[in-house]
Amino acid sequence: MVKRVLVLGMIGLVLAGGLARAETKKAFDARMRWWRDAKFGMFIHWGPYAVLGGVYKGQNSAAAEWIMNEDNIPAAEYEEYARQFNPVQFNARAWVDLAKAGGVKYIIFTSKHHDGFAMWDSKVSGYDIAEFTPFKRDVLKELAEACKQAGIRLGFYYSIMDWHHPDAAGERFAAYRDAYLKPQLQELLTGYGKVGVLWFDGEWIDDWSEGQGAELYSFVRRLQPEIIVNNRVGKGRNGMQGMSLDKSSAGDFGTPEQEILAQGSAAMDWEACMTTNDSWGYKKADNNWKSPEALIHNLIDIAAKGGNYLLNLGPDAEGLIPEAGQERFREIGKWLKVNGAAIYGTRPLPEYREGENIRYTRSLDGKTIYATVLEWPGKSLRLKYIEPKKKSKVYLLGRKSALTWKANSRGEVVITLPALLQRAANRPCRHAWVFKITGRQLPVAAAPLISTASKTGVVRSLFTDSEQVTISAPSDGAEVHYTLDGRTPSQNSPVYTAPITLTEAAEIQAVALEKGKVISPVTTAQFSRTTRIKRLTLEKSPSVKYPGWGELGLVDGRQGGTDYHESDWIGFEGESLDATIDLGEQKSISSIRLSCLEDQNSWIFLPSSIKLLTSTDGATFVQTAEWKGETSPAGTAATRETALIIMPKSCRYLRILASNVGVCPSWHKGAGGKAWLFIDEIIIN
Ligand code: H79
C-alpha cells in the first residue's frame, strides 16, 4: 500500500483540535496531556475473524478482519464461526505484560469491529463473547482489570459500521444508532472504569453524518468527560485519509492509517495506526513482519513530528499473540528502556529532522534536545540545526559520561564519538542512538512563514509573470529580516514591512529577530519563473497527499525521481490526469513526452492510455495522438516510464488525458482498490 505521506503547510491546517466545542484551549490541553506524553500505544484487533485466520473454505483470503465482507460470508454463516470462538489461552495479564515490556503507555482494543461482534458481556445484544460463545468470559473486564493493575490506559475501538445488525444500513439506521450503538457505548463507558480513548471507525458509511458524529462525541464526553475521542467519530476525514480537513469537525485527534505524516507540528494531534505485519486481525498466511528496526525508526520519526504511534497486534483464535509480534514489541521496549527520554513526554521542534538519518525531539520545558540518529554516524556527529550554549553538555543515552563537543566556525555542533563506541558491541543499544544536548540552546521559536496568494507556507513555487509574497513573523514582538539572493539573513538584511513582488526567480530567506537577536530558524523558499507556457489547468484535482508543486510543477523542467515520496510527483488516487495547456500563442510542437512513475507494490501504475488533443482556439479540440498503455510484469517496482508522442503540429492549446487504470488489477493484493497515477513532467518540444 502506498505509504501515505501528507505534505502540510504548518499553518492553514487543520485539525480536529477540540476547538469547536465548548472547551477552552487550556482545558483541552489538560485533557490531552497524558496522550500527548504517551507517544506509544498498542492496538489489538481481536474478534471471531481470528477463528478464520484469513482462510475461508480452504482459500487464503485477501482479508483478515474484513473477511466477512471480502469473501461475502452471510451473517448467519459468520455466526457459526463466532460460535466456535473459544480462546481458552487468553490471558489478559500476559497481554498487558507484553505491552509493559514493549514500553507502551496505552492499549486500544477492538470492543466491536465491523463484523458487529461484541467482545464484552453486552446486555444490549446476545451477539457477544460472553453469551454467544462457549468461552463465556468478558474479555474487556479482564483486560480493564489487568491494565489498571499495570498502570496502562485502556481505550476502546468501536465500529459505527456493523455488518451483522440488520438495521445498521439503510432506512432503519436511526433505530440501530439509538437502540443498539449508543446503549452499547453506554455499557463501555460505565462498566469498565476509566476509559482513556474512544477510537471510532467505520464512519464512512452513507448513513453516518457530521451531525450525528458531533452528537455522539458529546454523548461520549458526557459519560466520561476526560476521555479522548478520535476524529472518526464524525465525517471530518478527507476521504479515507487520516487528518480532518476542517478543524471544526468532531474529534480530538487525526488518525492517519498505515501512514506517517510528512510533517507534523506542535499544534496538531495525530496518531499513526500501523500494522506489525500486513494485517490488523490475525491472518495465518501473513508472515510479512516488519523488522524491529523499521518499527523503532517509525516510532522515532512519528515522535519527531509530534505524533503518537499506535502499533497493532492480532492475537489468534486461542488468545495467543503471534510470537513474531511479541518479539517485536519486546525489542522496541528494550530500545525504549535506554532511550525513552527522547520519546515519552517530548514535543516536536520546528525542524523535525536533519537529512534522512537524524530526528529531533525536545523536552517539554525546551531545555533539552534529543537528536536521534538512525544510523551510527562514525567518528563524529555534526548537527547543523541546534546551537548549544557554552555550558551545554552532550550525552549518548545509555552512557554515563558526557561526550566532547565543539562548535565549528559555522556554529554547528561537532560531537566526537570515542573509539570504543566504534564497535557495535560497545554501544548502549542497537537500531538508533540518542544524543542528548542539555542547556536551553534551541531555536524553539517557530520560523517566519513565507506565503503567496494561493499557498501558506511555501517552500518552492513557480510563477509565470509575477508573484506577490508575504512573510509573517512567528511572534508579535518579532521583526522579520530577509534576503532575496539565497544568503543567510541577519540584522543587516532588509526588514520586512510589506508584500514583496517578484518578477524574477529568487530564493527568499527569512529569520525573526527580537531586540537585534535572532530568535528563530531561517525559513527558505525558492521561487522560479516559467515562461514556457502561459497556463496549465487541471480538470481533476490531484490527491492532497501528493500535490507535487502544483500544476506548474508539471512543466518546471524537473522530472521526478524513482521515489514517489519526492515532492515533484503529483499523484491521482483513482483519478486521471486531464490537463489543458495554453502555450500563449500558436506554436509548432514536435513531440510531447509524459513522465510517469510505476511502482506497483505501492499501487502506482502507468496510465492505461494517453490521449493528446490540440486546438487553436481553446474551444474545439481534435485528437492528435494516442499512446496505448503497456503492460509491465506483475510486481514491477519503482521503474520510470516515459511515453513519447511524436506529433508535428501547430497549435496554441494542448489537452492531455492520461487515464488512470482505475482499480488495482486482480493479481494485485490491493485488487479492487483505487489505483494511483503519478505524473511529473510534461515535456513539450
Ligand atoms: O480496523 C482496521 C481496519 O479493519 C479498518 N481500520 C483499521 C484501523 C479499515 N477499514 N477500512 N480499511 C481499513 C481500509 C480498507 C481496506 C480494504 Fe481490503 C481493501 C478492505 C477491502 C479492500 C484489505 C484488503 C482487506 C481486504 C483487502
XYZ file of C-alpha atoms and ligand atoms in Angstrom:
712
model
C 0.000 0.000 0.000
C 1.220 3.457 -0.668
C 2.933 4.720 2.419
C 0.809 7.753 2.564
C 2.553 10.993 3.021
C 0.808 14.201 3.509
C 2.584 17.436 2.916
C 1.067 20.014 5.138
C 1.704 23.665 5.497
C 2.390 24.420 9.116
C -0.485 26.806 9.212
C -3.751 26.665 7.449
C -4.014 23.213 8.612
C -6.476 21.517 10.078
C -7.194 19.795 12.993
C -9.770 18.289 14.937
C -8.311 20.133 17.869
C -11.103 20.485 20.346
C -11.656 23.998 19.171
C -15.211 23.850 18.024
C -16.638 22.662 21.260
C -17.274 24.445 24.457
C -13.888 23.767 25.964
C -11.081 26.221 26.448
C -7.696 25.566 24.912
C -6.331 25.163 28.421
C -8.890 22.505 29.342
C -8.302 20.736 26.041
C -4.536 20.727 26.606
C -5.033 19.331 30.100
C -7.283 16.555 28.825
C -4.826 15.679 26.026
C -1.763 15.794 28.249
C -1.342 12.096 29.103
C -1.986 11.113 25.492
C 0.474 13.636 24.083
C 3.088 12.408 26.525
C 2.387 8.720 25.895
C 3.663 8.557 22.288
C 3.392 4.794 22.012
C 0.280 2.632 22.175
C -0.648 -0.942 21.348
C -3.604 -1.594 19.065
C -5.202 -5.023 19.446
C -7.536 -6.396 16.780
C -9.292 -9.434 18.119
C -12.634 -10.963 17.330
C -14.248 -14.018 15.695
C -12.313 -13.330 12.484
C -9.351 -14.847 14.332
C -11.174 -18.196 14.060
C -10.879 -17.965 10.282
C -7.388 -16.500 10.422
C -7.716 -15.157 6.891
C -8.743 -18.518 5.406
C -12.220 -19.132 4.054
C -13.243 -22.546 2.705
C -9.636 -23.565 2.374
C -8.695 -20.457 0.392
C -6.445 -17.677 1.572
C -8.472 -14.502 1.634
C -7.148 -11.023 0.869
C -8.635 -10.009 4.190
C -8.284 -10.793 7.876
C -10.789 -8.823 9.989
C -12.515 -7.832 6.731
C -13.081 -11.468 5.709
C -16.842 -11.426 6.257
C -17.163 -8.607 3.744
C -14.352 -9.546 1.397
C -15.491 -13.163 0.961
C -19.211 -12.356 1.123
C -19.870 -14.581 4.099
C -23.540 -14.282 5.057
C -24.163 -13.137 8.629
C -25.784 -16.461 9.567
C -22.751 -18.377 8.354
C -20.302 -15.998 10.017
C -22.176 -16.592 13.254
C -21.171 -20.255 13.063
C -17.529 -19.224 13.205
C -18.283 -16.832 16.023
C -19.912 -19.726 17.927
C -16.652 -21.645 17.741
C -14.666 -18.788 19.222
C -13.206 -20.308 22.364
C -9.905 -18.626 23.122
C -9.027 -20.685 26.177
C -5.444 -19.444 26.194
C -6.493 -15.831 26.577
C -4.680 -14.274 29.492
C -5.179 -10.539 29.902
C -2.208 -10.373 32.274
C 0.092 -11.878 29.656
C -1.024 -9.370 27.027
C -0.615 -6.451 29.375
C 2.781 -7.767 30.478
C 3.822 -7.712 26.852
C 2.516 -4.162 26.475
C 4.551 -3.176 29.533
C 7.661 -4.892 28.228
C 7.134 -3.114 24.917
C 7.052 0.256 26.626
C 3.557 1.201 25.511
C 1.524 3.583 27.635
C -1.915 2.668 26.349
C -3.822 -0.118 24.661
C -6.663 0.315 22.175
C -8.751 -2.836 21.991
C -11.418 -3.686 19.400
C -14.546 -3.865 21.522
C -16.591 -4.318 18.346
C -15.183 -4.396 14.815
C -17.116 -4.102 11.548
C -18.398 -7.682 11.957
C -20.576 -6.433 14.811
C -19.376 -8.940 17.389
C -19.037 -7.529 20.909
C -16.011 -8.608 22.926
C -17.694 -7.910 26.253
C -20.793 -9.166 28.041
C -23.262 -6.821 26.367
C -26.794 -6.750 27.664
C -27.909 -4.890 24.563
C -27.361 -7.915 22.388
C -26.713 -11.625 22.521
C -24.037 -11.327 19.858
C -21.097 -11.150 22.179
C -18.284 -13.241 23.544
C -19.893 -13.919 26.892
C -23.230 -15.080 25.520
C -22.634 -16.358 22.030
C -19.540 -18.487 22.539
C -18.505 -21.374 24.734
C -15.864 -19.066 26.193
C -18.399 -17.164 28.297
C -15.879 -14.680 29.720
C -15.933 -10.891 29.498
C -12.682 -10.094 27.726
C -12.978 -6.364 28.354
C -13.425 -6.814 32.080
C -10.298 -8.915 32.311
C -8.315 -6.504 30.154
C -9.533 -3.475 32.074
C -8.523 -5.118 35.350
C -5.066 -6.094 34.067
C -4.461 -2.631 32.581
C -5.471 -0.923 35.789
C -3.044 -3.042 37.786
C -0.226 -2.356 35.356
C -0.887 1.378 35.087
C -1.646 1.215 31.382
C -4.524 3.228 29.946
C -7.155 1.287 28.095
C -9.152 2.596 25.157
C -11.878 1.011 23.082
C -12.121 0.763 19.317
C -15.769 0.718 18.238
C -17.025 0.397 14.671
C -20.002 2.504 13.652
C -20.390 0.335 10.565
C -21.898 -3.023 11.518
C -22.246 -5.895 9.020
C -24.256 -8.025 11.411
C -27.007 -5.815 12.731
C -29.993 -5.844 10.341
C -30.763 -2.156 10.939
C -27.227 -0.864 10.592
C -27.569 0.236 6.975
C -30.476 1.971 5.330
C -33.768 3.375 6.499
C -33.681 1.917 9.976
C -30.221 3.237 10.753
C -31.528 5.620 13.425
C -33.020 2.651 15.267
C -29.662 0.863 15.197
C -27.951 4.026 16.420
C -30.337 4.765 19.267
C -31.295 1.285 20.428
C -28.014 -0.512 19.835
C -24.908 1.571 19.147
C -25.436 4.148 21.875
C -26.608 1.680 24.542
C -23.520 -0.424 23.776
C -21.296 2.618 24.155
C -23.064 3.403 27.393
C -22.066 -0.034 28.657
C -18.470 0.504 27.571
C -18.299 3.883 29.242
C -19.966 2.955 32.502
C -18.964 -0.638 33.201
C -15.212 -0.729 32.691
C -13.774 2.061 34.758
C -11.966 4.988 33.261
C -11.647 4.658 29.513
C -8.700 6.534 28.011
C -9.786 6.741 24.394
C -12.846 6.015 22.304
C -11.466 5.040 18.898
C -14.285 5.068 16.373
C -14.043 3.566 12.898
C -16.366 2.674 10.024
C -17.764 6.207 9.960
C -17.510 6.429 6.172
C -20.857 4.691 5.604
C -23.536 6.794 3.897
C -25.835 6.596 6.891
C -23.379 8.488 9.085
C -23.079 12.270 9.105
C -21.067 15.001 10.781
C -24.158 15.993 12.751
C -24.580 12.511 14.197
C -20.852 12.448 14.862
C -20.909 15.703 16.809
C -23.841 14.421 18.832
C -22.096 11.111 19.528
C -18.956 12.984 20.543
C -20.938 14.896 23.184
C -22.651 11.711 24.288
C -19.307 10.031 24.909
C -17.803 13.060 26.653
C -20.872 13.396 28.869
C -20.387 9.859 30.133
C -16.621 10.277 30.555
C -15.600 13.926 30.474
C -11.876 13.174 30.448
C -11.978 10.735 27.570
C -10.199 11.413 24.265
C -12.102 10.683 21.055
C -10.590 10.181 17.603
C -11.741 12.084 14.514
C -13.516 9.061 13.051
C -16.432 9.880 15.319
C -17.579 12.336 12.648
C -17.184 12.912 8.947
C -14.244 15.273 9.128
C -11.757 12.970 7.483
C -10.821 13.768 3.939
C -11.952 10.531 2.322
C -10.034 7.650 3.858
C -7.187 9.925 4.842
C -6.319 10.336 8.437
C -6.474 14.032 9.044
C -9.556 16.169 9.218
C -9.739 18.962 6.711
C -11.880 21.235 8.789
C -10.883 21.981 12.350
C -14.482 22.435 13.377
C -15.291 18.781 12.747
C -15.732 16.460 15.696
C -12.874 14.573 17.319
C -9.722 15.288 19.278
C -7.013 13.817 17.063
C -6.334 12.767 13.487
C -5.908 9.124 12.528
C -3.608 8.514 9.575
C -3.835 4.777 8.899
C -0.730 2.906 7.716
C 0.743 6.341 7.169
C 3.266 8.639 8.781
C 2.678 12.293 8.035
C 5.423 14.017 6.089
C 5.281 16.886 8.525
C 3.703 17.348 11.905
C 3.726 20.258 14.274
C 3.273 21.012 17.919
C -0.117 22.447 17.008
C -1.726 19.242 15.817
C -2.635 15.998 17.494
C -2.281 12.876 15.420
C -1.732 9.188 15.818
C -0.399 6.879 13.130
C -2.023 3.464 13.458
C 0.018 0.820 11.719
C 0.305 -2.936 11.468
C 3.302 -5.018 12.586
C 2.872 -7.373 9.644
C 0.380 -6.554 6.844
C -2.861 -7.331 8.687
C -4.885 -5.933 11.547
C -6.684 -9.125 12.524
C -4.963 -12.498 12.861
C -4.020 -13.961 9.491
C -2.236 -17.302 9.351
C -0.625 -16.693 5.978
C 0.710 -13.247 6.795
C 4.358 -13.623 7.681
C 5.407 -10.286 6.315
C 6.602 -8.871 9.630
C 8.320 -5.522 9.622
C 11.780 -5.560 11.132
C 12.143 -4.336 14.715
C 14.455 -1.677 13.352
C 11.830 -0.379 10.925
C 9.286 -0.217 13.751
C 11.692 1.605 16.077
C 12.533 4.057 13.308
C 8.819 4.648 12.767
C 8.357 5.455 16.442
C 11.259 7.911 16.336
C 10.046 9.547 13.134
C 6.500 9.904 14.453
C 7.610 11.344 17.803
C 9.808 13.870 15.980
C 6.709 15.017 14.122
C 4.683 15.310 17.299
C 2.527 12.242 16.708
C 1.726 9.015 18.522
C 2.446 5.515 17.233
C -0.361 3.003 17.642
C 1.164 -0.320 16.661
C -1.088 -3.292 16.098
C -1.138 -6.955 17.073
C -3.701 -9.542 16.033
C -3.994 -12.398 18.556
C -5.069 -15.800 17.241
C -8.231 -17.803 17.906
C -6.683 -19.360 21.011
C -5.980 -15.970 22.509
C -2.255 -16.035 21.853
C -0.277 -13.212 20.305
C 1.896 -14.431 17.413
C 5.464 -14.933 18.591
C 6.886 -12.658 15.865
C 4.672 -9.829 17.058
C 5.710 -10.381 20.660
C 9.391 -10.317 19.748
C 8.979 -7.001 18.002
C 7.306 -5.335 20.942
C 9.992 -6.662 23.282
C 12.712 -5.299 21.019
C 11.072 -1.875 20.914
C 10.718 -1.981 24.707
C 14.393 -2.805 25.078
C 15.277 0.208 22.976
C 12.900 2.452 24.907
C 14.379 1.380 28.232
C 17.611 3.063 27.215
C 16.203 5.839 25.053
C 12.708 6.552 26.339
C 13.635 10.098 27.349
C 13.861 11.012 23.653
C 10.295 9.795 23.061
C 7.983 9.945 26.083
C 6.768 13.368 27.080
C 8.638 15.086 24.268
C 7.455 17.679 21.806
C 8.489 18.326 18.219
C 10.888 21.037 17.110
C 10.103 23.365 14.216
C 12.577 21.346 12.196
C 11.903 17.717 12.952
C 14.957 16.347 11.228
C 18.309 16.896 9.658
C 18.933 14.915 6.499
C 17.496 11.424 6.322
C 19.036 9.995 9.443
C 18.654 12.482 12.262
C 15.405 13.157 14.077
C 14.855 15.770 16.772
C 12.617 15.979 19.806
C 12.786 18.233 22.818
C 11.794 18.022 26.433
C 8.544 19.719 27.359
C 10.364 22.603 29.060
C 12.528 23.095 25.986
C 15.759 22.809 27.958
C 16.925 19.558 26.439
C 17.150 18.488 22.829
C 17.342 14.889 21.690
C 18.975 14.156 18.372
C 18.274 10.554 17.448
C 20.453 9.083 14.741
C 19.018 6.215 12.725
C 22.407 5.131 11.517
C 25.640 5.092 13.501
C 27.379 8.318 12.467
C 31.004 7.108 12.554
C 33.714 9.032 14.368
C 31.887 12.277 14.809
C 28.429 13.684 14.531
C 27.720 17.122 13.139
C 24.440 18.820 13.998
C 23.655 21.889 11.977
C 20.328 22.810 13.388
C 20.971 23.390 17.038
C 23.202 25.979 18.604
C 24.369 24.840 22.009
C 25.328 27.192 24.788
C 28.874 27.095 26.116
C 27.764 25.205 29.186
C 25.733 22.639 27.224
C 26.602 19.004 27.758
C 26.174 16.218 25.263
C 25.418 12.635 26.278
C 24.797 9.439 24.429
C 21.792 7.927 26.183
C 22.768 4.735 27.957
C 26.264 6.026 28.741
C 27.164 7.937 31.867
C 29.991 10.226 30.843
C 29.476 13.321 28.732
C 30.910 13.423 25.225
C 33.276 16.077 23.924
C 31.861 18.562 21.513
C 32.797 21.861 19.979
C 31.131 24.454 17.851
C 32.740 24.838 14.441
C 33.112 28.155 12.647
C 29.598 27.884 11.287
C 28.125 27.499 14.731
C 27.370 23.830 14.184
C 27.879 21.260 16.916
C 30.509 18.670 16.262
C 30.395 15.754 18.682
C 33.329 13.395 18.937
C 32.482 9.733 19.310
C 35.082 7.756 21.256
C 36.929 4.908 19.568
C 35.362 2.473 21.998
C 31.936 3.176 20.529
C 33.053 2.345 17.025
C 32.478 -1.287 17.892
C 28.766 -2.050 17.712
C 29.006 -4.368 20.705
C 30.093 -1.473 22.928
C 27.126 0.733 22.139
C 24.284 1.023 24.633
C 21.664 -0.231 22.161
C 21.015 -1.205 18.584
C 18.915 0.290 15.772
C 19.153 4.016 16.681
C 21.102 6.179 19.118
C 20.106 9.250 21.038
C 22.319 12.260 21.671
C 21.012 14.373 24.492
C 22.050 18.012 24.467
C 21.375 19.967 27.622
C 21.116 23.666 28.340
C 18.459 25.699 26.577
C 20.060 26.003 23.208
C 17.216 25.564 20.881
C 15.635 27.565 18.188
C 12.247 26.547 19.524
C 10.560 29.682 18.263
C 8.612 28.986 15.143
C 10.171 30.256 11.962
C 8.722 33.052 9.805
C 6.169 31.882 7.315
C 6.534 32.668 3.633
C 3.300 32.660 1.647
C 1.796 33.510 -1.706
C -1.784 34.331 -2.555
C -2.507 30.679 -3.218
C -0.428 28.922 -0.591
C 0.512 29.395 3.034
C 3.956 28.141 3.915
C 5.586 27.977 0.514
C 8.786 26.004 0.125
C 9.063 26.198 -3.594
C 6.893 27.963 -6.085
C 6.693 28.605 -9.787
C 5.121 31.654 -11.285
C 4.636 32.909 -14.797
C 4.626 36.711 -14.759
C 4.989 37.931 -11.225
C 4.260 36.728 -7.741
C 3.378 38.536 -4.548
C 4.983 37.135 -1.449
C 4.121 37.817 2.162
C 6.192 36.915 5.191
C 4.699 36.689 8.639
C 6.576 36.898 11.917
C 6.316 33.927 14.268
C 5.503 36.098 17.266
C 4.109 39.542 17.882
C 7.209 41.321 19.060
C 9.466 39.854 16.384
C 10.883 41.644 13.379
C 11.485 39.712 10.169
C 14.673 40.241 8.183
C 15.057 38.698 4.767
C 17.250 38.227 1.731
C 16.324 37.507 -1.873
C 19.622 36.113 -3.095
C 19.924 32.962 -1.052
C 22.189 34.441 1.568
C 21.535 33.914 5.244
C 19.612 36.888 6.593
C 20.945 38.818 9.559
C 20.383 42.025 11.454
C 21.770 43.914 8.467
C 19.344 42.452 5.929
C 16.225 44.405 4.974
C 13.316 44.388 7.393
C 10.085 43.015 6.011
C 7.326 45.620 6.075
C 5.092 44.991 3.052
C 4.466 42.232 0.492
C 7.284 41.651 -1.975
C 6.519 41.465 -5.690
C 8.810 39.097 -7.536
C 9.264 39.330 -11.274
C 12.379 37.203 -11.388
C 13.477 33.955 -9.785
C 14.569 34.359 -6.182
C 15.437 32.425 -3.093
C 13.889 34.127 -0.110
C 15.362 33.510 3.299
C 13.716 34.999 6.343
C 14.532 34.999 10.016
C 12.907 36.522 13.097
C 14.790 38.878 15.386
C 13.935 40.318 18.747
C 15.953 43.159 20.216
C 18.521 42.649 17.488
C 18.942 38.931 18.276
C 17.991 36.074 16.004
C 15.266 34.076 17.714
C 14.163 31.645 15.040
C 15.431 29.217 12.456
C 15.690 30.504 8.916
C 12.816 29.849 6.530
C 13.773 29.356 2.922
C 11.529 29.459 -0.118
C 12.514 29.078 -3.720
C 10.718 30.942 -6.424
C 11.221 30.077 -10.071
C 9.745 31.703 -13.060
C 8.479 29.817 -16.044
C 7.630 31.383 -19.379
C 7.390 28.272 -21.489
C 3.656 28.102 -21.223
C 1.010 30.588 -20.336
C -1.285 28.443 -18.296
C -1.890 24.908 -17.217
C -5.198 23.862 -15.727
C -6.113 20.525 -14.265
C -9.639 19.284 -14.716
C -9.351 16.862 -11.807
C -7.578 17.643 -8.584
C -4.586 15.635 -7.567
C -4.664 13.890 -4.193
C -3.986 16.309 -1.361
C -1.321 13.914 -0.189
C 0.725 14.147 -3.343
C 0.147 17.627 -4.695
C 3.574 17.886 -6.290
C 4.458 21.522 -6.664
C 1.072 22.361 -8.029
C 0.177 22.248 -11.673
C 3.082 24.403 -12.797
C 5.358 21.814 -11.255
C 4.362 19.623 -14.186
C 6.214 21.923 -16.578
C 9.074 23.193 -14.439
C 11.764 21.325 -16.306
C 12.458 18.929 -13.431
C 11.353 15.327 -13.599
C 10.516 13.312 -10.512
C 12.934 10.584 -9.488
C 12.171 6.963 -8.732
C 10.637 7.590 -5.330
C 7.016 8.659 -5.086
C 7.703 10.402 -1.769
C 9.590 13.041 -3.675
C 7.683 16.227 -3.742
C 7.980 16.539 -7.523
C 5.347 13.896 -8.162
C 1.698 14.700 -8.490
C -0.437 11.719 -7.515
C -4.006 10.954 -8.538
C -5.923 8.428 -6.466
C -8.309 6.564 -8.748
C -8.429 9.667 -10.962
C -6.894 10.541 -14.290
C -4.766 13.422 -15.396
C -6.746 15.832 -17.544
C -4.547 18.843 -18.237
C -5.119 21.728 -20.589
C -2.126 23.819 -21.515
C -2.268 27.244 -23.059
C 1.013 27.949 -24.813
C 0.145 31.631 -25.058
C 0.469 31.731 -28.829
C 0.328 29.413 -31.796
C 3.477 27.273 -31.659
C 4.925 24.431 -33.603
C 5.231 21.281 -31.497
C 7.201 18.229 -32.498
C 6.834 15.950 -29.516
C 5.221 15.580 -26.156
C 6.603 13.321 -23.519
C 4.933 12.451 -20.291
C 6.957 11.153 -17.416
C 5.074 8.713 -15.206
C 6.021 6.572 -12.266
C 5.365 2.883 -11.967
C 5.652 1.323 -8.546
C 3.166 -1.493 -8.466
C 3.944 -2.571 -4.923
C 2.784 0.870 -3.884
C -0.360 0.682 -6.035
C 1.096 3.080 -8.592
C 0.508 2.094 -12.208
C 1.286 3.535 -15.618
C -1.640 5.151 -17.399
C -3.778 2.762 -19.415
C -3.656 5.241 -22.273
C -2.608 8.787 -23.023
C -4.585 10.896 -25.436
C -3.463 14.162 -26.855
C -5.856 16.757 -28.226
C -4.952 20.071 -29.772
C -6.785 23.269 -30.513
C -6.109 26.659 -31.998
C -8.968 28.489 -30.285
C -9.242 26.715 -26.933
C -12.791 25.626 -27.742
C -12.635 22.920 -30.392
C -10.134 20.183 -29.671
C -9.186 17.419 -32.058
C -7.458 14.219 -31.095
C -3.938 14.381 -32.412
C -2.158 11.392 -30.964
C -2.722 8.448 -28.706
C -0.446 6.240 -26.697
C -1.786 2.837 -25.748
C -0.749 1.558 -22.361
C 1.972 -1.006 -21.901
C 1.724 -3.886 -19.509
C 4.616 -4.463 -17.196
C 5.223 -7.736 -15.402
C 3.252 -8.103 -12.184
C 5.084 -6.571 -9.266
C 7.197 -4.128 -11.287
C 8.526 -1.688 -8.764
C 9.923 1.798 -8.979
C 10.569 1.953 -12.676
C 10.004 5.108 -14.574
C 8.401 5.133 -17.943
C 8.280 7.895 -20.434
C 5.580 7.839 -23.008
C 6.584 9.514 -26.205
C 4.142 11.035 -28.585
C 5.515 12.335 -31.830
C 3.247 14.939 -33.178
C 4.311 17.532 -35.671
C 1.609 20.089 -35.206
C 0.997 23.741 -34.849
C -1.392 24.731 -32.101
C -1.930 27.007 -29.127
C -3.813 24.705 -26.773
C -2.981 21.151 -25.743
C -5.159 18.811 -23.786
C -3.525 15.747 -22.279
C -5.593 12.889 -20.932
C -3.640 10.221 -19.109
C -6.077 7.575 -17.895
C -5.628 6.005 -14.534
C -6.045 2.216 -14.758
C -8.733 2.858 -12.151
C -8.544 -0.088 -9.812
C -5.731 -2.373 -8.794
C -5.776 -5.408 -11.074
C -6.910 -8.824 -9.874
C -3.413 -10.234 -9.346
C -2.565 -7.385 -7.003
C -3.061 -7.699 -3.283
C -4.967 -4.447 -3.414
C -7.310 -5.863 -6.044
C -10.326 -3.671 -6.477
C -8.833 -0.782 -4.506
C -8.136 2.584 -6.076
C -5.034 2.674 -8.227
C -2.634 5.605 -8.219
C -1.351 7.558 -11.167
C 1.832 9.552 -10.619
C 2.963 12.142 -13.119
C 5.787 14.516 -13.102
C 6.691 16.477 -16.068
C 5.025 17.116 -19.315
C 7.855 17.727 -21.713
C 6.917 19.819 -24.710
C 9.315 20.158 -27.594
O -9.552 -1.699 11.950
C -8.603 -1.580 10.931
C -9.196 -1.856 9.577
O -10.009 -3.009 9.577
C -10.011 -0.633 9.338
N -9.327 0.415 10.064
C -8.193 -0.150 10.723
C -7.837 0.581 11.977
C -10.157 -0.364 7.930
N -11.266 -0.092 7.384
N -11.093 0.102 6.107
N -9.854 -0.034 5.850
C -9.213 -0.344 6.952
C -9.307 0.099 4.521
C -9.946 -0.926 3.664
C -9.181 -1.978 3.227
C -9.793 -2.923 2.345
Fe -9.376 -4.823 1.906
C -9.476 -3.040 0.979
C -10.897 -3.705 2.625
C -11.285 -4.358 1.455
C -10.416 -3.961 0.419
C -7.791 -5.359 2.989
C -7.517 -5.549 1.661
C -8.913 -6.154 3.270
C -9.261 -6.799 2.113
C -8.421 -6.436 1.128
